[in-house]
Amino acid sequence: MKARSLHLRLMAGAMVAILAALAVAWLAMTWLFERHIERREAAELTRAALVLVSGLSLGPGGVPVAASRPVDSRFDAPAGGRYWQVGGGGGLRSRSLWDQALPVSAGAPSGDWRARVGPGPFGARLLFVERTVRPDRTGPQVLVQVATDEAALSAARREFGRDLALFLTVLWAVLSVAALVQVRLGLRPLTQLRADLERLRRSPSARLPAGAPREIEPLVGAINALADAREADLARARRRAADLAHSLKTPLAALSAQSRRAREDGAPAAADGLDRAIAAVAAALESELARARAATARDGARDGHAAPAAVAERLVGVIERTDDGSRRAFEIDLPAELRLPLSEDALTEILGALIENAARHGRRRVRIAGGEGVLTIEDDGPGIDQGRAESALIRGGRLDEAGPGHGLGLAIVADLVEATEGAIVLDRSPMGGLRVRLSWLPAQRDPGP
């Protein structure tokens, strides 16, 4: 994926958003878990405190006496992690406090148990549950405190955080895959749009189909409007080129007549100059007309399915009646079921020029053969050297300089083949003359992205 890929940007945005949401979820769930275990621990400490309060009384001198005590081994082991204390540092306390005392908190409520976290003995932080109670109705209030070491709570919180982080990492991967599927499904209309645009590029008469998603419908409408304007401009340009070319034929015919009169009047040098100029202009006109025909062939290339065997038989039947064709032996080796992706008119013009060229330059034989997407036309004539072959196929150059006979005809054929998205190669035939290889292969017509 490219750096400016919409697919990559959507995926990166989705993955970052999911990661941020899961990170917030991790913090919130860890905090909720911590609150939950603190409430549960406070509830357990409150039950232990109620056991302690249920047997609490005041002895002689107002000294608290606990008839019942919480049953938990941690209250009896020194620094056992669970502690209770009644009446402050000088009152009753659990064996687990040993020679320590719980810090007394001022302002402990008398109506309900209060939970808080604070420093305790042995350098530990404790979760306290505390309340002031009155063991005798006429006696003083007594502070009752029950506490537990918070280290166990912190360990549980860390273990929960690690497990939750692992789970959320797996969930992030799963949601990222889901986002990838969602992005691909969401961008699928753009993939179809690219295919439709490729068809539009190949055929000016094609248009993007209706029914696009609402978000890209304005884009489809704008592209279709642009295609309408482009097709209209192309049609006008072709008409003007054809009109110009045809309008020049009459002056050229008049110049040819003047050349003949000059030759008859004894001015052959002037007549030769006129003939060369007329030939050059005629070649340029023929080239422009060929380009107009090539543009027409390009428009119909997608819908064409020409049968080269039938076209070649028909053309050979005509060329055999010409002076050059009557002295040549034609071999046609084309499967009747072979079809090529271009219109029959374009194939007729291409094969007509090539077969006529082969008949003109061949000595005895002309062969037309082909297979899947490929045609070859070859003869046993003198052929054409590589330099002239290359110049004969140049687009936009001086096609009349490619050599007599071959150049202009081959250049026009090259224009038509290129317009129908084919390829043309000139080389030497095993028969000794020129071999023209034409191909319309899928790899040439549908290049990858």
Coordinates of C-alpha atoms in Angstrom, one line a residue:
M1 CA 0.0 0.0 0.0
K2 CA 1.3 3.4 -0.9
A3 CA 1.9 6.1 1.7
R4 CA -1.0 8.2 0.4
S5 CA -3.3 5.1 0.1
L6 CA -6.9 5.7 1.3
H7 CA -6.9 2.1 2.4
L8 CA -3.8 2.6 4.6
R9 CA -5.1 5.8 6.1
L10 CA -8.5 4.2 7.0
M11 CA -6.8 1.2 8.5
A12 CA -4.3 3.2 10.5
G13 CA -7.0 5.5 11.8
A14 CA -9.2 2.5 12.8
M15 CA -6.3 0.7 14.5
V16 CA -5.2 3.8 16.4
A17 CA -8.8 4.5 17.4
I18 CA -9.4 0.9 18.6
L19 CA -6.1 0.9 20.5
A20 CA -7.0 4.2 22.2
A21 CA -10.5 3.0 23.1
L22 CA -9.1 -0.3 24.5
A23 CA -6.5 1.6 26.5
V24 CA -9.2 3.7 28.1
A25 CA -11.2 0.6 28.7
W26 CA -8.2 -1.0 30.4
L27 CA -7.8 2.0 32.8
A28 CA -11.5 2.1 33.6
M29 CA -11.9 -1.6 34.1
T30 CA -8.7 -1.8 36.3
W31 CA -10.1 1.1 38.4
L32 CA -13.5 -0.6 38.7
F33 CA -11.9 -3.9 39.7
E34 CA -9.8 -2.1 42.4
R35 CA -13.0 -0.4 43.7
H36 CA -14.8 -3.8 43.7
I37 CA -12.1 -5.7 45.6
E38 CA -11.8 -2.8 48.1
R39 CA -15.6 -2.9 48.7
R40 CA -15.5 -6.7 49.2
E41 CA -12.6 -6.5 51.5
A42 CA -14.2 -3.7 53.5
A43 CA -17.4 -5.8 53.8
E44 CA -15.3 -8.7 55.1
L45 CA -13.6 -6.4 57.6
T46 CA -17.0 -5.0 58.7
R47 CA -18.2 -8.5 59.5
A48 CA -15.1 -9.1 61.6
A49 CA -15.6 -5.8 63.4
L50 CA -19.3 -6.8 64.1
V51 CA -18.1 -10.0 65.7
L52 CA -15.7 -7.9 67.8
V53 CA -18.4 -5.3 68.8
S54 CA -21.0 -8.0 69.6
G55 CA -18.9 -9.1 72.7
L56 CA -17.5 -5.7 73.6
S57 CA -18.1 -4.3 77.1
L58 CA -16.4 -2.0 79.6
G59 CA -14.6 -3.4 82.6
P60 CA -13.5 -1.7 85.9
G61 CA -12.1 1.7 85.2
G62 CA -13.7 1.9 81.8
V63 CA -11.2 -0.6 80.2
P64 CA -12.8 -2.3 77.2
V65 CA -13.3 -6.1 77.4
A66 CA -13.9 -8.2 74.2
A67 CA -15.8 -11.4 74.9
S68 CA -15.8 -12.5 71.3
R69 CA -13.0 -12.0 68.8
P70 CA -12.8 -12.6 65.0
V71 CA -11.8 -16.1 64.0
D72 CA -8.9 -15.6 61.5
S73 CA -5.4 -16.9 61.9
R74 CA -4.0 -13.8 60.5
F75 CA -5.2 -11.8 63.5
D76 CA -3.1 -14.1 65.8
A77 CA 0.2 -14.2 63.8
P78 CA 2.6 -11.2 64.4
A79 CA 2.5 -9.0 61.3
G80 CA -0.1 -11.4 59.9
G81 CA -1.7 -8.9 57.6
R82 CA -5.0 -8.6 59.5
Y83 CA -5.3 -6.4 62.6
W84 CA -7.9 -5.1 65.1
Q85 CA -7.8 -2.6 67.8
V86 CA -10.3 -1.3 70.4
G87 CA -9.9 2.0 72.3
G88 CA -6.8 3.4 70.6
G89 CA -3.2 2.5 71.2
G90 CA -3.7 1.8 75.0
G91 CA -6.7 -0.5 74.6
L92 CA -7.3 -4.0 73.3
R93 CA -5.6 -5.1 70.1
S94 CA -4.9 -8.2 68.1
R95 CA -1.9 -10.4 68.6
S96 CA -0.9 -9.6 65.0
L97 CA 0.0 -6.1 66.0
W98 CA 2.6 -7.4 68.5
D99 CA 4.3 -4.3 69.9
Q100 CA 2.7 -1.9 67.3
A101 CA -0.6 0.0 67.3
L102 CA -3.0 1.2 64.6
P103 CA -2.9 4.9 64.1
V104 CA -5.9 6.5 65.6
S105 CA -8.0 8.6 63.2
A106 CA -9.8 11.6 64.5
G107 CA -13.4 12.1 63.5
A108 CA -14.4 8.4 63.1
P109 CA -18.2 8.2 62.6
S110 CA -20.5 6.8 65.1
G111 CA -23.4 6.0 62.9
D112 CA -21.8 3.7 60.3
W113 CA -18.5 2.0 59.4
R114 CA -16.0 4.1 57.5
A115 CA -13.5 2.6 55.1
R116 CA -10.2 4.4 54.3
V117 CA -6.6 3.6 53.2
G118 CA -3.7 4.9 55.2
P119 CA -0.3 4.0 56.6
G120 CA -0.1 1.3 59.3
P121 CA 2.4 -0.6 61.4
F122 CA 5.4 -2.5 60.0
G123 CA 5.7 0.1 57.2
A124 CA 2.6 -1.2 55.3
R125 CA -0.4 0.6 53.9
L126 CA -3.7 -0.7 55.3
L127 CA -7.3 -0.7 54.4
F128 CA -9.2 0.4 57.6
V129 CA -12.8 -0.1 58.6
E130 CA -13.5 2.0 61.8
R131 CA -16.3 3.3 63.9
T132 CA -16.9 4.6 67.4
V133 CA -19.3 2.6 69.5
R134 CA -20.8 2.9 73.1
P135 CA -20.5 -0.5 74.8
D136 CA -22.6 0.8 77.8
R137 CA -25.4 3.3 77.4
T138 CA -23.9 5.4 80.2
G139 CA -20.3 4.7 79.3
P140 CA -17.9 6.5 77.0
Q141 CA -17.5 5.9 73.3
V142 CA -14.8 3.5 72.1
L143 CA -13.0 3.5 68.8
V144 CA -13.1 0.1 67.0
Q145 CA -10.7 -0.4 64.1
V146 CA -10.2 -3.5 61.9
A147 CA -7.5 -3.3 59.1
T148 CA -5.9 -5.5 56.4
D149 CA -2.7 -5.1 54.5
E150 CA -3.3 -3.6 51.1
A151 CA -0.4 -5.5 49.5
A152 CA -2.7 -8.4 48.7
L153 CA -5.2 -6.0 47.1
S154 CA -2.4 -4.4 45.0
A155 CA -1.2 -7.9 43.9
A156 CA -4.7 -8.9 42.8
R157 CA -5.1 -5.6 41.0
R158 CA -1.7 -6.1 39.1
E159 CA -2.6 -9.7 38.1
F160 CA -6.0 -8.5 36.9
G161 CA -4.4 -5.7 34.9
R162 CA -1.9 -8.1 33.2
D163 CA -4.7 -10.6 32.3
L164 CA -6.9 -7.8 31.1
A165 CA -4.1 -6.3 29.0
L166 CA -3.4 -9.7 27.4
F167 CA -7.1 -10.1 26.6
L168 CA -7.5 -6.6 25.2
T169 CA -4.4 -7.1 23.0
V170 CA -6.0 -10.1 21.5
L171 CA -9.3 -8.2 21.2
W172 CA -7.4 -5.3 19.5
A173 CA -6.0 -7.8 16.9
V174 CA -9.5 -9.3 16.3
L175 CA -11.1 -5.8 15.9
S176 CA -8.2 -4.7 13.6
V177 CA -9.0 -7.7 11.3
A178 CA -12.7 -6.8 11.5
A179 CA -11.8 -3.2 10.6
L180 CA -9.7 -4.4 7.7
V181 CA -12.7 -6.4 6.3
Q182 CA -14.9 -3.4 6.9
V183 CA -12.5 -1.0 5.1
R184 CA -12.2 -3.4 2.1
L185 CA -16.0 -3.9 1.9
G186 CA -16.4 -0.1 2.1
L187 CA -13.8 0.6 -0.6
R188 CA -15.1 -2.1 -2.9
P189 CA -17.2 0.4 -4.9
L190 CA -14.0 2.3 -5.6
T191 CA -12.4 -0.8 -7.0
Q192 CA -15.4 -1.3 -9.3
L193 CA -15.1 2.4 -10.2
R194 CA -11.5 1.9 -11.2
A195 CA -12.6 -1.0 -13.6
D196 CA -15.3 1.2 -15.0
L197 CA -12.8 4.1 -15.6
E198 CA -10.5 1.7 -17.4
R199 CA -13.4 0.8 -19.7
L200 CA -14.1 4.5 -20.1
R201 CA -10.5 5.1 -21.0
R202 CA -10.6 2.4 -23.7
S203 CA -13.9 3.5 -25.2
P204 CA -14.9 7.2 -25.4
S205 CA -18.6 6.1 -25.8
A206 CA -18.6 4.2 -22.5
R207 CA -20.0 5.8 -19.4
L208 CA -19.8 5.0 -15.7
P209 CA -23.0 3.0 -14.7
A210 CA -25.6 4.5 -12.4
G211 CA -26.4 3.2 -9.0
A212 CA -23.1 4.1 -7.3
P213 CA -23.1 4.7 -3.5
R214 CA -24.4 8.1 -2.4
E215 CA -20.9 9.2 -1.3
I216 CA -19.3 8.8 -4.8
E217 CA -22.4 9.5 -6.9
P218 CA -21.4 13.2 -7.5
L219 CA -17.9 12.0 -8.6
V220 CA -19.5 9.5 -11.1
G221 CA -21.7 12.3 -12.4
A222 CA -18.8 14.6 -12.9
I223 CA -16.7 12.0 -14.7
N224 CA -19.6 11.1 -17.0
A225 CA -20.0 14.8 -17.8
L226 CA -16.3 15.1 -18.6
A227 CA -16.5 12.0 -20.8
D228 CA -19.5 13.6 -22.7
A229 CA -17.4 16.7 -23.3
R230 CA -14.4 14.7 -24.3
E231 CA -16.4 12.6 -26.8
A232 CA -17.9 15.6 -28.3
D233 CA -14.5 17.3 -28.7
L234 CA -13.0 14.1 -30.3
A235 CA -15.9 13.9 -32.7
R236 CA -15.5 17.5 -33.8
A237 CA -11.7 17.1 -34.2
R238 CA -12.1 14.0 -36.3
R239 CA -14.7 15.6 -38.5
R240 CA -12.5 18.6 -39.0
A241 CA -9.5 16.5 -39.9
A242 CA -11.5 14.4 -42.3
D243 CA -13.1 17.4 -43.9
L244 CA -9.7 19.1 -44.3
A245 CA -8.1 16.0 -45.8
H246 CA -11.0 15.6 -48.3
S247 CA -11.1 19.3 -49.1
L248 CA -7.4 19.1 -50.1
K249 CA -7.9 16.2 -52.6
T250 CA -9.4 18.5 -55.2
P251 CA -6.4 21.0 -55.2
L252 CA -4.1 18.0 -55.3
A253 CA -5.9 16.6 -58.4
A254 CA -5.6 20.0 -60.1
L255 CA -1.8 20.1 -59.3
S256 CA -1.5 16.6 -60.8
A257 CA -3.1 17.8 -64.0
Q258 CA -0.7 20.8 -64.0
S259 CA 2.2 18.4 -63.6
R260 CA 1.1 16.4 -66.6
R261 CA 0.7 19.5 -68.7
A262 CA 4.2 20.7 -67.7
R263 CA 5.6 17.3 -68.7
E264 CA 3.8 17.4 -72.0
D265 CA 5.1 21.0 -72.6
G266 CA 8.7 19.8 -72.2
A267 CA 9.3 20.8 -68.6
P268 CA 10.1 17.4 -66.9
A269 CA 12.1 18.9 -64.1
A270 CA 9.2 21.1 -63.0
A271 CA 6.8 18.2 -63.4
D272 CA 9.1 16.0 -61.2
G273 CA 9.2 18.6 -58.5
L274 CA 5.4 19.0 -58.5
D275 CA 5.0 15.2 -58.4
R276 CA 7.3 14.9 -55.3
A277 CA 5.4 17.7 -53.5
I278 CA 2.0 16.1 -54.4
A279 CA 3.2 12.7 -53.2
A280 CA 4.3 14.2 -49.9
V281 CA 1.1 16.0 -49.3
A282 CA -0.9 12.9 -50.4
A283 CA 1.0 10.8 -47.9
A284 CA 0.3 13.3 -45.1
L285 CA -3.4 13.3 -46.0
E286 CA -3.5 9.6 -46.0
S287 CA -1.8 9.5 -42.7
E288 CA -4.3 11.8 -41.1
L289 CA -7.2 9.9 -42.6
A290 CA -5.6 6.7 -41.2
R291 CA -5.5 8.3 -37.7
A292 CA -9.1 9.2 -38.0
R293 CA -9.9 5.6 -38.9
A294 CA -7.7 4.4 -36.1
A295 CA -9.7 6.5 -33.6
T296 CA -12.9 4.9 -34.9
A297 CA -11.3 1.5 -34.6
R298 CA -10.4 2.3 -31.0
D299 CA -14.0 3.2 -30.2
G300 CA -15.2 -0.2 -31.4
A301 CA -12.3 -2.3 -30.2
R302 CA -14.0 -3.5 -27.0
D303 CA -17.2 -4.8 -28.7
G304 CA -15.5 -6.4 -31.7
H305 CA -15.1 -10.1 -32.3
A306 CA -13.7 -10.4 -35.9
A307 CA -13.1 -13.7 -37.6
P308 CA -9.7 -13.4 -39.4
A309 CA -10.2 -16.6 -41.5
A310 CA -13.3 -15.2 -43.2
V311 CA -11.7 -11.7 -43.7
A312 CA -8.5 -13.2 -45.1
E313 CA -10.4 -15.4 -47.6
R314 CA -12.4 -12.5 -48.8
L315 CA -9.4 -10.2 -49.2
V316 CA -7.3 -12.9 -51.0
G317 CA -10.2 -13.4 -53.4
V318 CA -10.0 -9.8 -54.3
I319 CA -6.2 -9.4 -54.4
E320 CA -5.8 -12.5 -56.6
R321 CA -7.5 -10.6 -59.4
T322 CA -4.9 -7.8 -59.3
D323 CA -1.7 -7.9 -61.4
D324 CA 0.5 -8.6 -58.4
G325 CA -1.9 -11.0 -56.8
S326 CA -2.4 -13.1 -59.9
R327 CA 1.3 -14.1 -59.9
R328 CA 1.4 -15.2 -56.2
A329 CA 0.4 -18.4 -54.4
F330 CA -1.6 -17.5 -51.2
E331 CA -1.6 -19.9 -48.2
I332 CA -4.2 -19.3 -45.5
D333 CA -3.7 -21.2 -42.3
L334 CA -6.3 -19.7 -39.9
P335 CA -8.7 -21.7 -37.6
A336 CA -12.3 -20.9 -38.6
E337 CA -13.2 -20.5 -34.9
L338 CA -10.4 -18.0 -34.2
R339 CA -11.8 -14.6 -33.0
L340 CA -9.9 -11.3 -32.4
P341 CA -10.9 -8.5 -30.1
L342 CA -11.4 -5.8 -32.8
S343 CA -14.1 -4.8 -35.3
E344 CA -14.3 -6.5 -38.7
D345 CA -13.8 -3.2 -40.5
A346 CA -10.6 -2.5 -38.6
L347 CA -9.3 -6.1 -39.3
T348 CA -10.2 -5.8 -43.0
E349 CA -8.2 -2.6 -43.3
I350 CA -5.2 -4.0 -41.4
L351 CA -5.1 -7.3 -43.3
G352 CA -5.9 -5.7 -46.6
A353 CA -2.9 -3.4 -46.4
L354 CA -0.5 -6.2 -45.2
I355 CA -1.7 -8.8 -47.8
E356 CA -1.5 -6.3 -50.6
N357 CA 2.0 -5.2 -49.5
A358 CA 3.1 -8.9 -49.3
A359 CA 1.7 -9.6 -52.8
R360 CA 3.5 -6.5 -54.2
H361 CA 6.9 -7.4 -52.8
G362 CA 6.8 -11.2 -52.7
R363 CA 8.2 -13.4 -55.5
R364 CA 5.9 -16.4 -55.5
R365 CA 4.3 -17.1 -52.1
V366 CA 2.3 -15.2 -49.4
R367 CA 1.3 -16.9 -46.2
I368 CA -1.3 -15.8 -43.7
A369 CA -1.3 -17.9 -40.5
G370 CA -2.4 -17.4 -36.9
G371 CA -3.4 -18.8 -33.5
E372 CA -4.8 -17.6 -30.2
G373 CA -4.7 -13.8 -30.4
V374 CA -1.8 -13.8 -33.0
L375 CA -1.7 -13.3 -36.8
T376 CA 1.4 -13.5 -39.1
I377 CA 1.6 -12.3 -42.7
E378 CA 4.9 -13.2 -44.5
D379 CA 6.2 -13.4 -48.1
D380 CA 9.3 -14.6 -49.9
G381 CA 10.4 -11.2 -51.3
P382 CA 13.5 -9.2 -50.5
G383 CA 12.2 -8.2 -47.1
I384 CA 13.0 -5.0 -45.3
D385 CA 16.1 -4.2 -43.2
Q386 CA 15.9 -3.4 -39.5
G387 CA 16.5 0.3 -39.9
R388 CA 13.7 0.8 -42.4
A389 CA 11.4 -1.5 -40.3
E390 CA 11.8 0.7 -37.3
S391 CA 11.3 3.9 -39.3
A392 CA 8.2 2.4 -41.0
L393 CA 6.5 2.1 -37.6
I394 CA 7.4 5.5 -36.2
R395 CA 4.3 7.5 -35.1
G396 CA 4.2 11.1 -35.9
G397 CA 7.3 11.1 -38.1
R398 CA 7.7 11.7 -41.8
L399 CA 6.0 8.4 -42.8
D400 CA 6.7 9.1 -46.5
E401 CA 10.4 8.7 -45.7
A402 CA 10.1 5.1 -44.5
G403 CA 10.7 3.9 -48.0
P404 CA 8.6 3.3 -51.0
G405 CA 5.8 0.7 -50.8
H406 CA 6.4 -0.4 -47.2
G407 CA 6.6 2.7 -45.1
L408 CA 3.2 4.5 -45.3
G409 CA 1.2 1.3 -45.4
L410 CA 3.0 -0.2 -42.4
A411 CA 2.7 3.0 -40.4
I412 CA -1.0 3.1 -41.0
V413 CA -1.3 -0.5 -40.0
A414 CA 0.7 0.2 -36.9
D415 CA -1.7 3.1 -36.0
L416 CA -4.7 0.7 -36.4
V417 CA -3.1 -2.1 -34.4
E418 CA -2.2 0.3 -31.6
A419 CA -5.7 1.8 -31.6
T420 CA -7.1 -1.7 -31.1
E421 CA -4.6 -2.3 -28.3
G422 CA -2.5 -4.8 -30.2
A423 CA 1.1 -5.1 -30.9
I424 CA 3.0 -5.3 -34.3
V425 CA 6.5 -6.7 -34.8
L426 CA 8.5 -6.7 -38.1
D427 CA 11.2 -9.3 -38.7
R428 CA 12.6 -11.6 -41.4
S429 CA 10.5 -14.6 -42.5
P430 CA 11.8 -18.1 -42.8
M431 CA 10.6 -17.8 -46.4
G432 CA 13.2 -15.0 -46.9
G433 CA 11.0 -11.9 -47.0
L434 CA 9.2 -9.7 -44.5
R435 CA 7.1 -11.2 -41.7
V436 CA 4.6 -9.0 -39.9
R437 CA 3.4 -10.4 -36.5
L438 CA 0.3 -9.0 -35.0
S439 CA -0.9 -9.9 -31.5
W440 CA -3.9 -9.0 -29.4
L441 CA -3.1 -10.8 -26.1
P442 CA -4.9 -10.3 -22.7
A443 CA -1.7 -9.1 -21.0
Q444 CA -1.5 -6.2 -23.6
R445 CA -5.2 -5.3 -23.3
D446 CA -5.5 -5.4 -19.5
P447 CA -2.3 -4.3 -17.9
G448 CA -2.1 -4.7 -14.1
P449 CA -2.1 -1.8 -11.7

